[in-house]
XYZ file of C-alpha atoms in Angstrom:
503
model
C 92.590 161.339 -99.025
C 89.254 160.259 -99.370
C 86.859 161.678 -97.135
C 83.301 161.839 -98.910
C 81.504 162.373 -95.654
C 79.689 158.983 -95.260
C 79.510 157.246 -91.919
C 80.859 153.559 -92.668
C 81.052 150.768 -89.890
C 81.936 146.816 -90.197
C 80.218 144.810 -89.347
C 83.243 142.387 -88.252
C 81.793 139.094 -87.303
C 80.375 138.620 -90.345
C 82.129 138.968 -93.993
C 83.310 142.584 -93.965
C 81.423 144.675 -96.554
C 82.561 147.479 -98.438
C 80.383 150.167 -98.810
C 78.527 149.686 -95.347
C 77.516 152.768 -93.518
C 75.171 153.766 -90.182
C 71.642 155.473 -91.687
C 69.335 156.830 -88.801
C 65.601 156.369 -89.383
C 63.278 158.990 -88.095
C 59.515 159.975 -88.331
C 56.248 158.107 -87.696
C 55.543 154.833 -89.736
C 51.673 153.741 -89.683
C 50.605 150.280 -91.143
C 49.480 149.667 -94.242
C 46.898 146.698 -94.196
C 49.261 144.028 -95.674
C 51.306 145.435 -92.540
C 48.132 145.218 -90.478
C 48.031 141.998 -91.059
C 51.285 140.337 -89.924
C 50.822 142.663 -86.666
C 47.862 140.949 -85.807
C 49.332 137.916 -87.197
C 52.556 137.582 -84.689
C 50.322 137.931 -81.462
C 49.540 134.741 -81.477
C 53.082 133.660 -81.370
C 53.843 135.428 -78.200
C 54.798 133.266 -75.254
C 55.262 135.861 -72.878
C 52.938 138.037 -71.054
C 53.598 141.341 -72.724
C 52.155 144.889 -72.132
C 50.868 147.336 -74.653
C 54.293 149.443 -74.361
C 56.040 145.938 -75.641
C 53.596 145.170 -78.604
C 53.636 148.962 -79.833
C 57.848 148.675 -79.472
C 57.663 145.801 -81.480
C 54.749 146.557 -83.888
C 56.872 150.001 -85.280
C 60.079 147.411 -85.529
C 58.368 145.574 -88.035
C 56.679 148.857 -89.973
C 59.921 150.849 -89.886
C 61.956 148.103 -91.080
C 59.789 147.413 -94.141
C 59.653 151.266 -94.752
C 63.255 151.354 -95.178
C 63.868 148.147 -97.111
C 60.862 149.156 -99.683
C 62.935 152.316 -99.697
C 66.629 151.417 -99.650
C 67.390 147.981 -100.927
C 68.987 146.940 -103.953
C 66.285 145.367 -106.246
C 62.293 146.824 -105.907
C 60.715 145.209 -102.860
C 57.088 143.286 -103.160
C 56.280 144.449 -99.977
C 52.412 142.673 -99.965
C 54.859 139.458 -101.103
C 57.435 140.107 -98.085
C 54.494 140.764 -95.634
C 53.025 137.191 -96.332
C 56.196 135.752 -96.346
C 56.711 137.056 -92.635
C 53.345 135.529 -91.921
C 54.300 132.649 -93.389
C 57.495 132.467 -91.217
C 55.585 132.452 -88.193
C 54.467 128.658 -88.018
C 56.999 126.699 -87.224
C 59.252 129.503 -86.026
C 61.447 128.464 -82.766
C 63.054 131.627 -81.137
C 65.241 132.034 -77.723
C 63.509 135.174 -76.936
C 59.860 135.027 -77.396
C 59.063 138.589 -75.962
C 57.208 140.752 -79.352
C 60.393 142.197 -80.307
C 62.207 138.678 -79.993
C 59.700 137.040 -82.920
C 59.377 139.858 -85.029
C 63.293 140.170 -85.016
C 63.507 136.668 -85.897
C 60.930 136.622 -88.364
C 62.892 140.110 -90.044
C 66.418 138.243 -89.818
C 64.576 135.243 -91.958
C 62.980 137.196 -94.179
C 65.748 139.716 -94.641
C 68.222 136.572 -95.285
C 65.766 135.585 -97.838
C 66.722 138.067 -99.983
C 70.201 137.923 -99.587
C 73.052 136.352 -97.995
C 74.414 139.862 -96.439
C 70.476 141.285 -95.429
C 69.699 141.008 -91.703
C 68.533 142.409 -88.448
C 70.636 143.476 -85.911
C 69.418 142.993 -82.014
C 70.482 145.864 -79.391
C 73.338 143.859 -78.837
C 74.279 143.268 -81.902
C 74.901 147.046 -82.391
C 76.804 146.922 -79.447
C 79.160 144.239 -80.609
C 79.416 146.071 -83.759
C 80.231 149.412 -82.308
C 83.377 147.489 -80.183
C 84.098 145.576 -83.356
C 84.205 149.065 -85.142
C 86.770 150.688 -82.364
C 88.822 147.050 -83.496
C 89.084 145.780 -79.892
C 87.085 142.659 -78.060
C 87.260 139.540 -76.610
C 87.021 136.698 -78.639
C 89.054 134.435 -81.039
C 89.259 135.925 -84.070
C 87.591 134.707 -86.589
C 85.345 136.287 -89.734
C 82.000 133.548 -89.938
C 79.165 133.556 -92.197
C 76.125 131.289 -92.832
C 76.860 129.052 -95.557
C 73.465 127.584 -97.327
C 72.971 124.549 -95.096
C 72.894 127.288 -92.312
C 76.398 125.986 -90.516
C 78.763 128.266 -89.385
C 81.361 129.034 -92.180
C 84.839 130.455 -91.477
C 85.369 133.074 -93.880
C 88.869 133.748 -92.588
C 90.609 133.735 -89.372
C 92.287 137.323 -88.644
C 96.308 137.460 -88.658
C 97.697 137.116 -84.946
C 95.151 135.625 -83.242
C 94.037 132.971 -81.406
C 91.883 131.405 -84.554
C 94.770 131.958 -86.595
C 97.534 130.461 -84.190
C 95.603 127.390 -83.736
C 95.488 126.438 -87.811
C 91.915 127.396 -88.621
C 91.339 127.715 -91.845
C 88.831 129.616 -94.965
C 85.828 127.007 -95.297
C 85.807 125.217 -91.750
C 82.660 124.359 -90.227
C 81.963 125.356 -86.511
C 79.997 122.598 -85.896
C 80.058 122.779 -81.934
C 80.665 125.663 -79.597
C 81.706 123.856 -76.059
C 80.009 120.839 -77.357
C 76.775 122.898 -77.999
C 75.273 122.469 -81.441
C 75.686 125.399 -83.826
C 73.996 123.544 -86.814
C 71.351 125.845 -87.586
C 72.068 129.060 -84.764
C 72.552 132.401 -85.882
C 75.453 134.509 -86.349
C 74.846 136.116 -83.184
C 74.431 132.986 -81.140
C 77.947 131.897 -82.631
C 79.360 135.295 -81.834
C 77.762 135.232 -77.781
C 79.474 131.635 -77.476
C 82.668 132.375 -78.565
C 82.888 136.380 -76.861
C 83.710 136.198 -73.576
C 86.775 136.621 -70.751
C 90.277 137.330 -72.379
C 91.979 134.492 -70.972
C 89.200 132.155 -70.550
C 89.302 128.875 -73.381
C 86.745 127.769 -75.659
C 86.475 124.629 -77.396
C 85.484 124.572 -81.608
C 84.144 121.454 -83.128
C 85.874 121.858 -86.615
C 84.875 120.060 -89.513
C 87.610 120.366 -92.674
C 86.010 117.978 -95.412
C 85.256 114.996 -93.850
C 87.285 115.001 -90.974
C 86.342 116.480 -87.779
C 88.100 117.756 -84.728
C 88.297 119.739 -81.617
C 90.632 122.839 -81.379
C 90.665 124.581 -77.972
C 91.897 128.503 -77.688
C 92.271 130.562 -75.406
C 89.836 134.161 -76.002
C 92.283 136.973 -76.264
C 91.785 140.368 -76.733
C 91.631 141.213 -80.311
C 93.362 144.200 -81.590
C 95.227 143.377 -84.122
C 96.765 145.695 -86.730
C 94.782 145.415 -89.773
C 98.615 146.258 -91.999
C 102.061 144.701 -92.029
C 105.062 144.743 -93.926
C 108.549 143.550 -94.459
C 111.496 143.610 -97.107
C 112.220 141.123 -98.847
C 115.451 140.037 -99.807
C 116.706 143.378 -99.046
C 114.865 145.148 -102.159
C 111.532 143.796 -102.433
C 108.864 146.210 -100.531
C 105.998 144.103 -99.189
C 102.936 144.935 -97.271
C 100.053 142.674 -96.287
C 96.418 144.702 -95.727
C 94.473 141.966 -93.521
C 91.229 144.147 -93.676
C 90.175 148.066 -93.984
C 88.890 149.605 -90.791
C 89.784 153.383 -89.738
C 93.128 153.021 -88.720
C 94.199 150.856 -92.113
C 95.274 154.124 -93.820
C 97.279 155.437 -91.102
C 99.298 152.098 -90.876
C 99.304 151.983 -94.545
C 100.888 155.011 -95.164
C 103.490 154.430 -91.821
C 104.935 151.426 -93.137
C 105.224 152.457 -97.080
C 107.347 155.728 -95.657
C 109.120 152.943 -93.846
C 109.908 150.707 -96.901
C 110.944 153.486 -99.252
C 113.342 155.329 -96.473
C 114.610 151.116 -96.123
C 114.744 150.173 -99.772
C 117.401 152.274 -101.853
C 116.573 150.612 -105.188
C 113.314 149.133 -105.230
C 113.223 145.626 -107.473
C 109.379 145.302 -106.734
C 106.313 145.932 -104.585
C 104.206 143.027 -103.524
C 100.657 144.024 -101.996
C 99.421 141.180 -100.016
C 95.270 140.883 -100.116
C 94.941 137.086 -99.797
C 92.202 136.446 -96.659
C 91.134 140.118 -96.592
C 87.192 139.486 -96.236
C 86.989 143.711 -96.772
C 85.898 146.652 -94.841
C 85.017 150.363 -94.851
C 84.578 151.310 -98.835
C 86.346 154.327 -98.184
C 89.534 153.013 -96.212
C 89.629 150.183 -99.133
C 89.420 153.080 -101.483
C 92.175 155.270 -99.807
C 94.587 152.308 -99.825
C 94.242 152.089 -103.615
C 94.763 155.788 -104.021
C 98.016 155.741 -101.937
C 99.684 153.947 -104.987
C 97.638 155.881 -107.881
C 98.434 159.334 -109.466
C 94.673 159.477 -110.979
C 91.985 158.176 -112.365
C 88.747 156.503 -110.973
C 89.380 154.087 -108.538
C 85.494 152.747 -107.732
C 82.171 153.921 -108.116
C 78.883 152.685 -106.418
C 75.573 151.632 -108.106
C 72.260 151.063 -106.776
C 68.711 150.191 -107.924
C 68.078 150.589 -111.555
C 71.777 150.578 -111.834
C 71.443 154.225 -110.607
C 75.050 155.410 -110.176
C 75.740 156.980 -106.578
C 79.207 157.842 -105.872
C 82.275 157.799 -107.292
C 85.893 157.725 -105.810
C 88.237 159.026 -107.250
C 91.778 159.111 -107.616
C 94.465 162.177 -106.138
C 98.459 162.980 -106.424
C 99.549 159.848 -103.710
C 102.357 158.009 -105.330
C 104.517 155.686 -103.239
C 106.622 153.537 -105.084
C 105.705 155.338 -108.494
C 107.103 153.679 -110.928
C 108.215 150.421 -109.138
C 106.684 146.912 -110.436
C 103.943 145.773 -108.708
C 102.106 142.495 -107.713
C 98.987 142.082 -105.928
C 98.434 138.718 -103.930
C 94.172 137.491 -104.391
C 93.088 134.393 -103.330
C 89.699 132.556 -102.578
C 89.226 134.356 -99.257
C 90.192 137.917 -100.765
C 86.171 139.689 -100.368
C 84.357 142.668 -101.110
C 87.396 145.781 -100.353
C 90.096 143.866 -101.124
C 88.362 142.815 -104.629
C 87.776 146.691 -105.002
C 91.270 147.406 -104.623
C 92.988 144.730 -106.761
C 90.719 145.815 -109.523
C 91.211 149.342 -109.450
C 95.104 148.647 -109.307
C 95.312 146.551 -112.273
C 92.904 148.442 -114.329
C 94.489 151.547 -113.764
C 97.526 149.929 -114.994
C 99.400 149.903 -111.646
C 99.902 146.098 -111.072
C 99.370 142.474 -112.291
C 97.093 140.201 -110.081
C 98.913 136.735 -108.922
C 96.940 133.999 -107.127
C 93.549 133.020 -106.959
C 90.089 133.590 -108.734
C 88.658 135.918 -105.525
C 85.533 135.168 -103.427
C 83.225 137.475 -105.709
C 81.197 139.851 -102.736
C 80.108 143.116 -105.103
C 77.622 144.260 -103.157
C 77.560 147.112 -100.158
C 75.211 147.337 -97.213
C 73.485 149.594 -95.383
C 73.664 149.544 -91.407
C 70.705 151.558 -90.672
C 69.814 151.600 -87.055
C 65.412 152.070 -85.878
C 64.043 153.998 -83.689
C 62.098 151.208 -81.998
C 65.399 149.393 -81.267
C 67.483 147.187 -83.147
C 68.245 147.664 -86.940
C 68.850 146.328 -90.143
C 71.890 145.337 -92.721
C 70.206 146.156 -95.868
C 72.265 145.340 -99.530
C 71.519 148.643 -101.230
C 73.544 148.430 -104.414
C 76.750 147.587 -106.153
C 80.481 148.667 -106.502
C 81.850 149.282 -109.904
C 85.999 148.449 -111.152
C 87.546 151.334 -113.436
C 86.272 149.790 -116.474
C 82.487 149.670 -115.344
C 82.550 145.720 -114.257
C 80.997 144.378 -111.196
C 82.866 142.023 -109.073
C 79.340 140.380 -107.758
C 78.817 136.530 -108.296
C 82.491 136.873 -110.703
C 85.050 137.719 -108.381
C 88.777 138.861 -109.773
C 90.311 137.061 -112.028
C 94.241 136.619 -111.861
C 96.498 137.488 -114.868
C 98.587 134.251 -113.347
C 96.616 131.861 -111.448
C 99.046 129.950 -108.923
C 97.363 125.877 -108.237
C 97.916 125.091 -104.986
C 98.502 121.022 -104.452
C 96.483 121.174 -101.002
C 93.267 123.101 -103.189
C 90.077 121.894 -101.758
C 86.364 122.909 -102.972
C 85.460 126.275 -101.737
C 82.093 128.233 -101.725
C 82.454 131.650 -102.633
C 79.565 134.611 -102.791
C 77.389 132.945 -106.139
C 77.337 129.315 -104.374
C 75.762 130.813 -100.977
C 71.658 130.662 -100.707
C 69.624 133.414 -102.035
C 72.946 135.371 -103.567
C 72.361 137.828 -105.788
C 73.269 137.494 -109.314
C 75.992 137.702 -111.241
C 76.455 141.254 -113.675
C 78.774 142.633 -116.226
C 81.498 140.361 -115.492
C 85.306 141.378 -116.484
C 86.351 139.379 -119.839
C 89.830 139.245 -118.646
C 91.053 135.744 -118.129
C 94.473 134.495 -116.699
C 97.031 134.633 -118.907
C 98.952 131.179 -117.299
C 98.484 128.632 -114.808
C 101.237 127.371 -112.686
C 101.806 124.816 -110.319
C 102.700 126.613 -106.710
C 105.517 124.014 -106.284
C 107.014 125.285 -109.373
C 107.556 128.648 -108.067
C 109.404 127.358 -104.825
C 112.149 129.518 -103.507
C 114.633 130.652 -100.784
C 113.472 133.880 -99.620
C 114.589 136.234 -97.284
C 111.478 138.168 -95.344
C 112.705 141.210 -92.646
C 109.676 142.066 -90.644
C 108.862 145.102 -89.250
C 108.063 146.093 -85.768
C 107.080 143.174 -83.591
C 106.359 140.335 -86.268
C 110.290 139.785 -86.595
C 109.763 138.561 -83.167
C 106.358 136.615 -83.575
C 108.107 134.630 -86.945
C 110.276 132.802 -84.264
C 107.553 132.433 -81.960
C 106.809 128.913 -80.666
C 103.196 127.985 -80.865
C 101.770 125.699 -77.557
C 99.645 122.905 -78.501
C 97.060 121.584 -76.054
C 99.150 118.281 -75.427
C 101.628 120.994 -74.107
C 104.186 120.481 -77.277
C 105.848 123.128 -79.056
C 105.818 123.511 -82.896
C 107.078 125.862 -84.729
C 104.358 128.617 -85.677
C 106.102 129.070 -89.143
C 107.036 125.710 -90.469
C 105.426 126.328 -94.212
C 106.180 127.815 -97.242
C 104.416 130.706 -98.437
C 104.741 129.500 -102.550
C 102.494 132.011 -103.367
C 104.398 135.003 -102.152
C 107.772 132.747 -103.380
C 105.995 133.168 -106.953
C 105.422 136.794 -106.988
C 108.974 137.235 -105.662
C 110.424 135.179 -108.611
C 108.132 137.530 -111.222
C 110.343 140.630 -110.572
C 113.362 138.911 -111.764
C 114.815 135.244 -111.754
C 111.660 132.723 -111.088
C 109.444 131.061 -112.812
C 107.263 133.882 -113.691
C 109.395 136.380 -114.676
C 108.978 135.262 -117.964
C 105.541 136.616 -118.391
C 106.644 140.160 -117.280
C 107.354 140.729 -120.928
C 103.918 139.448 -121.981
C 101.924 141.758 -118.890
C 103.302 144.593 -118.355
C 103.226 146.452 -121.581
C 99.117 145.232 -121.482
C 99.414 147.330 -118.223
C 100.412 150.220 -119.504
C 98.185 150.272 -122.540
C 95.405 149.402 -120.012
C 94.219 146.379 -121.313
């Protein structure tokens, strides 16, 4: 197993980030003048009455956090430039909490965003919601939301089995109203509070999909949801779907493969579902990858000056050596699950089938302050096998699969401020198929309580019952008919041998 000794959380409201991990500050900080200057600055823009004790809380915030982003973050900070962009912030700024610590949080989170998409601070209670989202239990709907550059809330994916996901919502909705309040323009965390609360209790989303919009009430639940499944299919066809990698994916990863191969005599094929995975802990993504490796380098890390950090490598773990395998990408596959498909393919393990992915390279930094609060800083890079980043690129598959209901989808290089794109993989898809082509009776034996949730009835608000499964899954239909007898199977002769010379 991989156990490097680093600390990593998710952050799980947001995209999941591989490579994120808990830093503790500690020491004095004194202001430099730049520094001096914004401190003196943000006064003025304090309409509370405040004591001393709050302005000195609030005045080390700001000092500590630009200590550790001048020291930490990807790319070499301006700090004189950052400082007068925080002044600059100041006029015009509207914040709920105008306490000391309230604006110079805000004016952090704008600045910090400035940078990046995935830079932020993090409020008290932010942490808190972290640390619950962390133990992978809370109340809520269950949903994974970013900004998107017009500042509207962006579903990145809804998670499997739960509420969001039971009522239809879908990768690239807009939350444009949280029980009819406005979230045009909120933060995260505002989004988050609003849709948090009682298990049990509803709460009405404002979805807008294209041009049409629509209300979808749900009911909060709480949500602990596996983050692995898996089924046969059609008796001799292992398959096993990683939503997202927390602590507890490699336990459940490694449970259900003994499962399939004490199940599956004679195994035709493997198919390793990553389509929606926004990502995770770097070193749960990486241990998933190993379980299907005998060796070689499954991921490094890079930071500034493309300074290399950390690499991950490889051990003895084998399940289903030997045995064909696809991996499913699509659109909403992020950050770990990129990690993972890469390292797969390039270590000659398995073709990719699907979708170009979402193209999140980068890894952040939780690092909580001393004065309260913290910061998400982006402090560097992950690295495939063969030295390429997946940042701004995303994964290419060796067969794309066109989907007929394909609409335009941001993914990392479209949001504001992302960071660039860098040695991207020259591999490009060997064929493009229609998903209809691929279409295909297939047989899927689920284990432990999703048999039971397949042929569960799902209650509309008007009180109707549809059925929760009525769709075809062509994608997974394709991979199926690669192994032997579809559409694709053709191309086995064409990829496979490229596998094994590792090209």
């Amino acid at each position: 197993m991989l156990r490097k000794g680093i600390l990593p959380i998710l952050f799980a409201v947001l995209i999941s980030f591989a490579g994120t991990r808990l830093v503790a500050c500690a020491g004095p900080v004194w202001p430099s003048h730049e520094e001096q200057l914004f401190l003196d600055a943000y006064r003025d823009h304090v309409k509370v009455d405040a004591t001393d004790d709050e302005f000195a809380r609030a005045d080390k915030l700001y000092v500590e956090a630009v200590k550790v982003l001048s020291e930490t973050y990807v790319e070499q900070i301006d700090v004189p430039v950052f400082v007068q962009n925080s002044i600059a912030e100041l006029d015009g700024l509207e914040v709920e909490d105008p306490s000391p610590t309230g604006v110079v949080g805000a004016v952090l989170d704008e600045n910090l965003h400035a940078l990046d998409p995935h830079s932020a601070y993090m409020t008290p209670d932010m942490f808190r919601r972290l640390q619950e989202s962390t133990e992978g239990s809370f109340a809520g709907v269950g949903i994974v939301i970013s900004l998107d550059d017009e500042k509207r809330i962006r579903v990145v994916s809804p998670i499997d089995d739960t509420p969001a996901a039971r009522a239809g919502l879908q990768p690239d909705d807009r939350i444009t109203h949280i029980d009819g309040y406005e979230m045009n323009g909120e933060p995260i965390s505002e989004a988050v509070r609003r849709m948090r609360g009682r298990v049990g209790d509803p709460v009405t989303l404002t979805i807008m999909r294209g041009k049409e919009s629509f209300d979808v009430t749900v009911k909060r639940a709480r949500i602990e949801v596996p983050s692995v499944t898996a089924a046969t299919i059609d008796n001799d066809i292992a398959y096993i779907r990683v939503s997202r990698f927390d602590a507890t994916t490699l336990e459940q990863t490694q449970d259900y493969l003994s499962q399939l191969q004490s199940k599956i005599a004679k195994p035709r094929g493997i198919v390793v579902d990553l389509r929606r995975n926004p990502g995770g802990l770097l070193d749960s993504a990486a241990d998933i990858a190993d379980q299907f490796l005998t060796g070689g380098l499954i991921v490094a890390t890079e930071g500034r000056g493309e300074r290399k950090l950390r690499r991950y490598e490889a051990d003895v773990s084998d399940y289903f050596d030997g045995v064909p395998m696809v991996i499913l990408l699509d659109r909403g596959s992020a950050s770990g699950a990129e990690l993972m498909a890469a390292a797969l393919r390039e270590n000659g393990r398995g073709v990719i089938i699907g979708e170009r992915s979402f193209g999140k390279g980068s890894m952040q930094r939780i690092m909580p302050l001393t004065s309260g609060g913290g910061v998400k800083i982006t402090t560097g890079y992950y690295t495939t096998p063969e030295d390429h980043i997946v940042q701004g690129n995303g994964v290419v598959p060796d067969i794309e699969v066109l989907r007929a209901d394909e609409e335009e989808f941001e993914r990392e290089i479209d949001l504001a401020h992302a960071l660039p794109s860098r040695r991207r993989d020259p591999r490009q898809s060997l064929a493009s198929v229609d998903a209809k082509s691929c279409e295909r009776d297939i047989t899927m034996d689920r284990f432990g309580g999703a048999a039971e949730r397949e042929k569960a009835k799902a209650e509309t608000e008007d009180g109707k019952e549809t059925d929760a499964e009525a769709f075809r899954d062509s994608v997974l239909e394709c991979a199926v008919g690669y192994f032997e007898g579809g559409s694709l199977a053709n191309y086995r002769n064409q990829l496979e041998p490229l596998l094994r010379a590792g090209l």
